[in-house]
XYZ file of C-alpha atoms in Angstrom:
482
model
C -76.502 3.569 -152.417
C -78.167 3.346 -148.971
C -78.886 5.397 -146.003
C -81.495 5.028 -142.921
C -82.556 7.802 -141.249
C -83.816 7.237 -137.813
C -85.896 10.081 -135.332
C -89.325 9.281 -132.790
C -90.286 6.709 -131.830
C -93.915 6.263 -133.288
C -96.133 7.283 -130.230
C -94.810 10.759 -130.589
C -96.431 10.446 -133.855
C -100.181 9.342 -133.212
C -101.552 13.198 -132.786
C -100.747 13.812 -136.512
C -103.748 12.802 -137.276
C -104.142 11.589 -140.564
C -107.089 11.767 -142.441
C -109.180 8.341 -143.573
C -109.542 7.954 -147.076
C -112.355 6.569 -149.317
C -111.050 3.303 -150.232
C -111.689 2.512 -154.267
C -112.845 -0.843 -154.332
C -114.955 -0.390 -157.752
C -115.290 2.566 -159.772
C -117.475 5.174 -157.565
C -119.535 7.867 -159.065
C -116.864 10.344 -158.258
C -114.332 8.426 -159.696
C -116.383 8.040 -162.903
C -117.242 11.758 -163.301
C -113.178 12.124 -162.829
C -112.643 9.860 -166.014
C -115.411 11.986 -167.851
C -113.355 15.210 -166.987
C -110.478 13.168 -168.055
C -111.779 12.262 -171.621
C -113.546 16.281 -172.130
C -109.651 17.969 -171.088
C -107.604 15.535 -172.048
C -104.516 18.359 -171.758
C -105.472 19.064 -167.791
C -107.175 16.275 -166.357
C -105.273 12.897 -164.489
C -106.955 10.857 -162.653
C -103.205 9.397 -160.990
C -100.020 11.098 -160.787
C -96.964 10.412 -160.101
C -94.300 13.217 -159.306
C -90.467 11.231 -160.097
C -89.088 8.823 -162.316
C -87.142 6.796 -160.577
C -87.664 3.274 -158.687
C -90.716 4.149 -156.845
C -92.157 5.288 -159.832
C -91.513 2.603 -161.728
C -92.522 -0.040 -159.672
C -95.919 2.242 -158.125
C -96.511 1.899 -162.217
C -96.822 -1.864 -162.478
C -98.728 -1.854 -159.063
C -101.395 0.326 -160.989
C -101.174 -2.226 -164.320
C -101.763 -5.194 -162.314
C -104.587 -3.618 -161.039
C -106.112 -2.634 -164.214
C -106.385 0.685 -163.471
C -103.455 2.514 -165.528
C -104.493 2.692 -168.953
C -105.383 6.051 -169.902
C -105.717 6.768 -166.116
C -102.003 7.389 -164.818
C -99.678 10.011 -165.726
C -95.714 10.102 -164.625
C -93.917 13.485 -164.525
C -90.225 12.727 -164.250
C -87.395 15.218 -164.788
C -85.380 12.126 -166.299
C -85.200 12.066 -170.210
C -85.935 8.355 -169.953
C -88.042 5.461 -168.556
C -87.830 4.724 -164.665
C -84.975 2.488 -163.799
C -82.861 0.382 -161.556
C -80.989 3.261 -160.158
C -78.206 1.475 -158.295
C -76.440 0.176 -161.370
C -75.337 3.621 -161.818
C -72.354 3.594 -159.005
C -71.921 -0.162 -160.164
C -71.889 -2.003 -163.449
C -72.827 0.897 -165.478
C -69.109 2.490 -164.414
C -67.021 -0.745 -165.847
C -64.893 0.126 -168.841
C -66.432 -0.828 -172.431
C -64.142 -4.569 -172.076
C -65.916 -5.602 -168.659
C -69.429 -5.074 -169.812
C -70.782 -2.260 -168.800
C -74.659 -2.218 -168.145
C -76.799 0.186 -170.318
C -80.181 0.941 -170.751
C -82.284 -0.614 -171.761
C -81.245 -3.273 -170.126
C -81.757 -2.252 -166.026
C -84.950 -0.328 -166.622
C -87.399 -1.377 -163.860
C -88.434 -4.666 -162.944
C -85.911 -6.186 -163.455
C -84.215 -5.512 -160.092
C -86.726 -7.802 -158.731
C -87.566 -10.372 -161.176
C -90.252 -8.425 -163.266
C -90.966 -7.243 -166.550
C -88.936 -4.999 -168.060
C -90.795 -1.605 -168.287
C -89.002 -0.230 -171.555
C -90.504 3.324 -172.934
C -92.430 0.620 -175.063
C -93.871 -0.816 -171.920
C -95.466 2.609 -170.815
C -97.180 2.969 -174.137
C -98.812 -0.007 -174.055
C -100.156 -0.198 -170.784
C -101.855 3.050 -171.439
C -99.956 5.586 -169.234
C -98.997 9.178 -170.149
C -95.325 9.921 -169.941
C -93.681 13.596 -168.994
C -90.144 13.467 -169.933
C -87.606 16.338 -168.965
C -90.594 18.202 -167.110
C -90.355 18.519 -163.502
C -93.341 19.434 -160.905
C -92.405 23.318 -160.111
C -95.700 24.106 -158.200
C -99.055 22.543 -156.399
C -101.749 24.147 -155.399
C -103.116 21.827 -152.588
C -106.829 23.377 -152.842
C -107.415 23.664 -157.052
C -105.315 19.907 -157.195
C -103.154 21.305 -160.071
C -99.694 20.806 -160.095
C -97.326 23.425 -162.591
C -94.118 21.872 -164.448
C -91.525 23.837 -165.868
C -92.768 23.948 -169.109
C -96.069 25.584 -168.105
C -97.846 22.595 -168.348
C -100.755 22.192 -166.046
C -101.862 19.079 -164.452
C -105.237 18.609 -162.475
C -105.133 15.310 -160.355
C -107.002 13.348 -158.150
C -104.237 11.254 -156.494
C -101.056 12.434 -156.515
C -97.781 10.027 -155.745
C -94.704 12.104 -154.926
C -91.787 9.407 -155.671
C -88.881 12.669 -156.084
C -86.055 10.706 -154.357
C -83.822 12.564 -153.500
C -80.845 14.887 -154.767
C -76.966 14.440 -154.312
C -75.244 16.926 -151.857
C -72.841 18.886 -153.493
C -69.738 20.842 -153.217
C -70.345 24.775 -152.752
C -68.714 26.404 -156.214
C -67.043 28.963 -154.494
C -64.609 25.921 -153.400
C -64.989 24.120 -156.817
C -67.818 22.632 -156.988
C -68.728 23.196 -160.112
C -65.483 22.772 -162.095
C -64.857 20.879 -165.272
C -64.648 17.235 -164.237
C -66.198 17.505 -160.927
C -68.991 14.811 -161.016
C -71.919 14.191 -158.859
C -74.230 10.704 -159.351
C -77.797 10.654 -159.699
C -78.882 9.861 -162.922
C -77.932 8.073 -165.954
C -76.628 11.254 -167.522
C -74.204 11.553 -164.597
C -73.240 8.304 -165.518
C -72.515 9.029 -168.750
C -70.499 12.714 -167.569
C -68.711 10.357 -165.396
C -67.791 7.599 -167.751
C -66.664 10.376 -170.358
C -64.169 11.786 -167.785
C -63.008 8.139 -167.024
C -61.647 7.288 -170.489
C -59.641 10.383 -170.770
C -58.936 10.067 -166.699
C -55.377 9.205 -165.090
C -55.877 10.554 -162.026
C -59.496 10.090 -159.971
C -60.184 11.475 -156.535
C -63.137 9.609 -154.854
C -64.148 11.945 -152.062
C -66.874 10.179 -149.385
C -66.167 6.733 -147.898
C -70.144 5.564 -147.858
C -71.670 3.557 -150.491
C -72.066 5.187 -154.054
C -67.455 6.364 -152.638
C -66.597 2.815 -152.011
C -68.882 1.557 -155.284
C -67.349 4.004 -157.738
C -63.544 3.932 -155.897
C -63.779 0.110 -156.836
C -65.283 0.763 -160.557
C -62.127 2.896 -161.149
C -60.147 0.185 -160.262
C -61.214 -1.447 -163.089
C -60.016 1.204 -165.610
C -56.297 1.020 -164.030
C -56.622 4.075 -162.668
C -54.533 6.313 -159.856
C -57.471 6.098 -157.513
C -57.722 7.707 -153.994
C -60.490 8.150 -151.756
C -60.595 10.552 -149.028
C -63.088 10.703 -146.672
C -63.386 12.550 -142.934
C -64.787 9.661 -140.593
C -62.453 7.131 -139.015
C -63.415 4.066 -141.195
C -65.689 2.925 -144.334
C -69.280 3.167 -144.309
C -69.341 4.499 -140.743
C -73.293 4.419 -140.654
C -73.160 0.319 -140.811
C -69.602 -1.160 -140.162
C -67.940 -1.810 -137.155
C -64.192 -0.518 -136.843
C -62.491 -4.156 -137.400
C -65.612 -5.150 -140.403
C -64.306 -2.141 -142.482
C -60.779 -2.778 -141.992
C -61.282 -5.748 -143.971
C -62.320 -3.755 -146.663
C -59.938 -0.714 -146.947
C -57.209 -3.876 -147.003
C -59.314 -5.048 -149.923
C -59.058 -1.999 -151.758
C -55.616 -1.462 -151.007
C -54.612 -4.440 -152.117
C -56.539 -3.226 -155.360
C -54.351 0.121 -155.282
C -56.592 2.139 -153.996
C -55.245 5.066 -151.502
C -56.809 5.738 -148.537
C -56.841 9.447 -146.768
C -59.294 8.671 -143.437
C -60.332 11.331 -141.283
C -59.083 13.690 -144.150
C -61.024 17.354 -144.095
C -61.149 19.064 -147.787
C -60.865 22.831 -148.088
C -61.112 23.028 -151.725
C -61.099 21.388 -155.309
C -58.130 23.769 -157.602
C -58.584 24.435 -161.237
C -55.912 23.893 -163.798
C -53.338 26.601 -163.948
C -54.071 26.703 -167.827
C -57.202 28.190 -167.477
C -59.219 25.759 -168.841
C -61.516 25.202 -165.794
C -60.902 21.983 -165.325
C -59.984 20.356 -161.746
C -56.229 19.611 -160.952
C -56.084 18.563 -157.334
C -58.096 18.406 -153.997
C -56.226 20.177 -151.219
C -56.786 19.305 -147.662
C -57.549 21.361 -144.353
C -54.022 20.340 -143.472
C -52.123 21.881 -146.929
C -51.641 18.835 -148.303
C -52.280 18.173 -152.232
C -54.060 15.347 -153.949
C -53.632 15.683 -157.526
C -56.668 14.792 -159.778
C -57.826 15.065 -163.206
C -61.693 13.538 -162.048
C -63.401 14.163 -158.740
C -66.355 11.962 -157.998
C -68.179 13.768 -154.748
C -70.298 10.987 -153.044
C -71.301 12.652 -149.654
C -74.410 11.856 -149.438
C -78.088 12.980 -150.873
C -80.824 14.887 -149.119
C -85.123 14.462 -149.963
C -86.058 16.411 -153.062
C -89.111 17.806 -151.383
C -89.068 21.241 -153.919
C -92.573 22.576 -154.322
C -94.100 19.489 -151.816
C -92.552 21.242 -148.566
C -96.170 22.492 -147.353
C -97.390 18.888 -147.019
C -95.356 18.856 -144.092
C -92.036 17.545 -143.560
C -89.914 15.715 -140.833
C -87.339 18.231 -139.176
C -85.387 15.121 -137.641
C -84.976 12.912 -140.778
C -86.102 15.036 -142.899
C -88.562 14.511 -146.013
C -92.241 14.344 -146.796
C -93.979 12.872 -143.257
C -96.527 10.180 -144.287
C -98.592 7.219 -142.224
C -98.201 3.655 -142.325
C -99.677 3.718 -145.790
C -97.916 6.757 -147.276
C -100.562 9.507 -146.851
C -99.148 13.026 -146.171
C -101.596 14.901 -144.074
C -103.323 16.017 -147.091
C -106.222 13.753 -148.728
C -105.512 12.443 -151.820
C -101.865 12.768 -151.606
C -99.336 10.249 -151.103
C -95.277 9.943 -150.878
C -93.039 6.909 -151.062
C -89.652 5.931 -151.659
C -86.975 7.731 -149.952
C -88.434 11.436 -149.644
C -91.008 9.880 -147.329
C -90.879 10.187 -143.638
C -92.670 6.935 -142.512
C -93.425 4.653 -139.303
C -90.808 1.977 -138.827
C -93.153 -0.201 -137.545
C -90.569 -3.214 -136.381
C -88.573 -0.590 -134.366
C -91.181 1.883 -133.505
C -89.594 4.832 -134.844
C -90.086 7.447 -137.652
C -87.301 6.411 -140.330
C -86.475 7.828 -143.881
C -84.427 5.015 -146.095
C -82.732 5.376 -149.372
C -82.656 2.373 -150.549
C -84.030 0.829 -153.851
C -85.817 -2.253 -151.878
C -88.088 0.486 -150.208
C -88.301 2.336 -152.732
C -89.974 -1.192 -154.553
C -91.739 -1.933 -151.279
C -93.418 1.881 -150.350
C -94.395 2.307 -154.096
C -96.132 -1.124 -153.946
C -97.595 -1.189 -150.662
C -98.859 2.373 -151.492
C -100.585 1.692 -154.496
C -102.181 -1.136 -153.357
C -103.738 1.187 -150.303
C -104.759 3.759 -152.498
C -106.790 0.827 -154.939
C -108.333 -1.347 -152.972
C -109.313 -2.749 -149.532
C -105.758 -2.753 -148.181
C -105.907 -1.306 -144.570
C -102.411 -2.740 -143.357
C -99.687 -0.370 -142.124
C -96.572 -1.089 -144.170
C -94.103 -3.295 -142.298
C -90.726 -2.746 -143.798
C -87.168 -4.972 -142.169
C -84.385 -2.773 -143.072
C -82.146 -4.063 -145.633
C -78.712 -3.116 -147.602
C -76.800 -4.665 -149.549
C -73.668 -3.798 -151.951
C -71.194 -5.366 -154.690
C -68.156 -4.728 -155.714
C -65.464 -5.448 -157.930
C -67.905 -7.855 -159.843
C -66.311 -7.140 -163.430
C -64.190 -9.645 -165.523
C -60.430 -10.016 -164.127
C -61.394 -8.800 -160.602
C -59.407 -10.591 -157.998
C -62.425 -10.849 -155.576
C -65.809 -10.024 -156.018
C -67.436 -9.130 -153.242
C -70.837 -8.899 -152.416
C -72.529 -7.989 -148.600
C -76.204 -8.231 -146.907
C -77.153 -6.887 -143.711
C -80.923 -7.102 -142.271
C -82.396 -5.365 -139.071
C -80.568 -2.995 -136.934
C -77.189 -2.367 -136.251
C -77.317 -1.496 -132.011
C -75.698 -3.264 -128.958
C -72.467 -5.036 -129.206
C -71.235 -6.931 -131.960
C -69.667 -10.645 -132.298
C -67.414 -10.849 -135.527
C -66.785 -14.454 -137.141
C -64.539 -15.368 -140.037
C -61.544 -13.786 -141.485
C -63.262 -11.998 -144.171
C -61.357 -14.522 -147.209
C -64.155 -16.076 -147.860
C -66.641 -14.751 -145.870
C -67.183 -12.743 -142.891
C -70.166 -12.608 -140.584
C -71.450 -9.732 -138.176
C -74.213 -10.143 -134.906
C -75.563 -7.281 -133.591
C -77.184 -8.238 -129.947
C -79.195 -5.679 -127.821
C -80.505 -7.262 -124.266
C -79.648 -10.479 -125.908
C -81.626 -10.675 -128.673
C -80.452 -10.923 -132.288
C -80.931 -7.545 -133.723
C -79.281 -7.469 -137.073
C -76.963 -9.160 -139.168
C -74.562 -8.748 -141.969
C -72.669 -11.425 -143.995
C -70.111 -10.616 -146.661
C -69.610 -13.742 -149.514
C -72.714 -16.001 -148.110
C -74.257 -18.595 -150.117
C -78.098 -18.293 -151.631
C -79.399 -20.468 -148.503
C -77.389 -17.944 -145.751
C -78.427 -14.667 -147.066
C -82.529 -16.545 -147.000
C -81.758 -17.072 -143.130
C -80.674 -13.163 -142.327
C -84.130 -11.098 -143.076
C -85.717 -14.497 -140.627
C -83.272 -13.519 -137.923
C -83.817 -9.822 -138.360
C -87.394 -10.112 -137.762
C -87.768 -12.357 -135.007
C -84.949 -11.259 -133.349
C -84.663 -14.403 -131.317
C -82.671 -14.644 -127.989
C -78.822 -15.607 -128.324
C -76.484 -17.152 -126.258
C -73.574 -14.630 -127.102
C -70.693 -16.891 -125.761
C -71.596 -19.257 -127.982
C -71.689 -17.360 -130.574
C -68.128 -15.961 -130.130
C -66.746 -19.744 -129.810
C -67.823 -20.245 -133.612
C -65.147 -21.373 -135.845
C -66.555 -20.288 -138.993
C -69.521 -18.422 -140.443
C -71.392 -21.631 -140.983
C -71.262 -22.677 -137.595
C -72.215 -19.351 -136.441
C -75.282 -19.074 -138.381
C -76.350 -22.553 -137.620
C -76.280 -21.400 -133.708
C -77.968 -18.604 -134.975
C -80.820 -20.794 -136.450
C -81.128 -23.028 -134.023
C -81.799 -19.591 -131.604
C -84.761 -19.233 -133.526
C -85.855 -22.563 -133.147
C -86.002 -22.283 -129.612
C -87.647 -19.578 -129.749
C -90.783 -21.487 -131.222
């Protein structure tokens, strides 16, 4: 699940002016008096929040342990009914049928997506820090530093980290939206609405050709089930692939039985004739019928800004605006992950990415600004990645990185069985690059390339006979370059 959202370019951005903040290299006076007020109203008093329970929050959390600052100091309000977790196993693993190994909690709870500690409800008590389950922010008041949840709660903070994520888009119910076996994926109890309707399922309607449709299309696959996706753009995952890259892929799915209805416009999701509310079929602008028992809508997500829209918000990517260290405009409050609105620094642009590596990276980097001498403006290398088909008995797993940006034209290399390669060059220059089935060593060598973005003899490049050779001309680009 992945998205980039690109608008200005960063000097239209430099009049914002964002406040300095008091950097807390040792405990001040002021933040001392705040732990006094913390210990005398104990029910009102934080001196951290974080708004959000998802990546960002979990991985802001262990940014606050390892600096010894979250024991009785940092509270999480999450609308979740668990612990934060490794969100993207959700449209992956966590959809296999019970004989492929399905993941489950606890076992993806954050770190572990990146090698750390796994922060198990446990974890949280331990380290000190309050937990808000099933309690979502409903109001702030900017001036008083209070925040309301919707159990009347009320929160007085000093810093306050808004990690919301974001919130699936969803079908209006007045063309079935909301029937009985219409799904939507956000959160493990999605999952678990979703799984539920795929044991019973015989027919499954994946609507959205993006990530979390071609994830959860190729999860079905794996419970043997009649499994079409329908989507209204003129290839898969138009945001990233070129034309001829996702033709490789619809093959592979349709060699795994998978239908696919392209440039296919939905009017409307139609309920069982029986009356029991449940969906029977997806019909089409054109009159045509679909019939479905499960309808998985993945058409993309939008920032859950709620009660934080009067921090100000990006009308071109939309989302919480923040500088190169996550700071809204307002002191003392933060944003990360993908409701913030930040400065692409590498490509000199505002950008809003939902993606679970910035959603790591923004929570970290943030943190780290907030507690101590840190004064560097975060300098993130877009990144996406996605695997499917990875359970037991699949004919091919695949699995796909791409780093940097996907402008000017594109050289293809390989046919895709094993691997496939794509080069994005601008003026050039290397801009991004995207290899499908690479080895440990090749997918090291992409985020390099990204970054430098070294000079490229193109001609070259399209002479390659494999996606070795290609990526050892790429290499050696970069060591000219020196």
């Amino acid at each position: 699940m992945a998205v980039i959202t690109n608008s200005l370019s960063l000097k239209h951005t430099l009049s914002l002016g964002y406040p300095q903040r008091k950097i807390l290299t040792r405990p001040s006076s002021t933040s001392l008096s705040f732990r006094r007020c913390y210990a005398s109203y104990a029910n009102e008093n934080r001196e951290y929040v974080i708004v959000g329970g998802g990546n960002a929050a979990g991985y802001a959390a262990r940014t606050f342990v390892e600096h010894g600052v979250a024991d009785g100091r940092l509270c999480i309000v999450t609308k979740e009914g668990v612990a934060p977790y490794e969100r993207p196993a959700l449209t992956k693993a966590y959809l296999f049928p019970p004989e492929k190994k399905p993941a489950r909690l606890p076992g993806f709870h954050t770190c572990v997506g990146s090698g750390g500690e796994r922060q198990t409800p446990d974890w949280y008590k331990e380290k000190g820090i309050e937990m808000l389950y099933e309690d979502p922010v409903e109001n702030i008041d900017i001036q008083k530093q209070t925040l309301t949840t919707s159990s009347g709660k009320l929160l007085k903070y000093g810093s306050l980290i808004i990690a919301t994520g974001c919130t699936s888009s969803r079908f209006p119910d007045k063309i079935g939206g909301n029937l009985s076996g219409v799904h939507y994926i956000r959160d493990v109890a999605d999952a678990d609405s979703l799984v539920s309707s795929l044991e019973k399922a015989k027919k499954v309607v994946v609507v959205g050709g993006g990530y979390i449709g071609m994830e959860i299309a190729a999860a079905a696959v794996a419970w043997k089930l009649d499994t079409t996706i329908i989507f209204p753009d003129d290839h898969f995952l138009q945001r990233l692939f070129t034309p001829s890259l996702a033709r490789r892929y619809e093959e592979l799915y349709q060699k795994n039985g998978v239908k696919i209805l392209k440039g296919a416009s939905i009017k409307n999701l139609e309920a069982s004739s029986n009356g029991n509310g449940r969906v029977a079929a997806v019909k089409l602008e054109d009159g045509s019928i679909v019939e479905a028992d499960t309808v998985i809508i993945g058409i993309g997500s939008k920032p859950a800004v709620g009660p934080f829209e009067k921090l100000g918000l990006n009308t071109d990517v939309g989302g919480i605006q923040v500088d190169g260290q996550f700071r809204t405009s307002i002191p003392g409050i933060f944003a990360v992950g993908d409701v913030a609105a930040f400065p692409l620094k590498i490509y000199d642009r505002i950008s809003r990415v939902e993606h679970v590596d910035h959603a790591r990276r923004s929570a970290q980097h943030c943190v780290k600004a907030l507690l101590s001498a840190q004064t560097s403006t975060y300098d993130y290398l877009p990144y996406f990645y996605s695997r499917v088909f990875e359970y037991e008995g699949s004919t091919r797993k695949v699995w796909w990185q791409f780093f940097g940006d996907n402008v000017g034209e594109t050289v293809e290399i390989g046919n895709f069985d094993p691997k496939i390669a794509t080069f994005w060059i601008e003026s050039g220059k290397l801009k991004g690059v995207l290899v499908e089935s690479g080895s440990p060593e090749e997918f090291k060598l992409l985020p390099e390339l990204a970054r430098r973005q070294p000079p490229i003899d193109k001609a070259k490049l399209q002479n390659a006979s494999s996606v070795e050779e290609a990526l050892d001309i790429a290499r050696g680009s970069l060591q000219a370059a020196v």
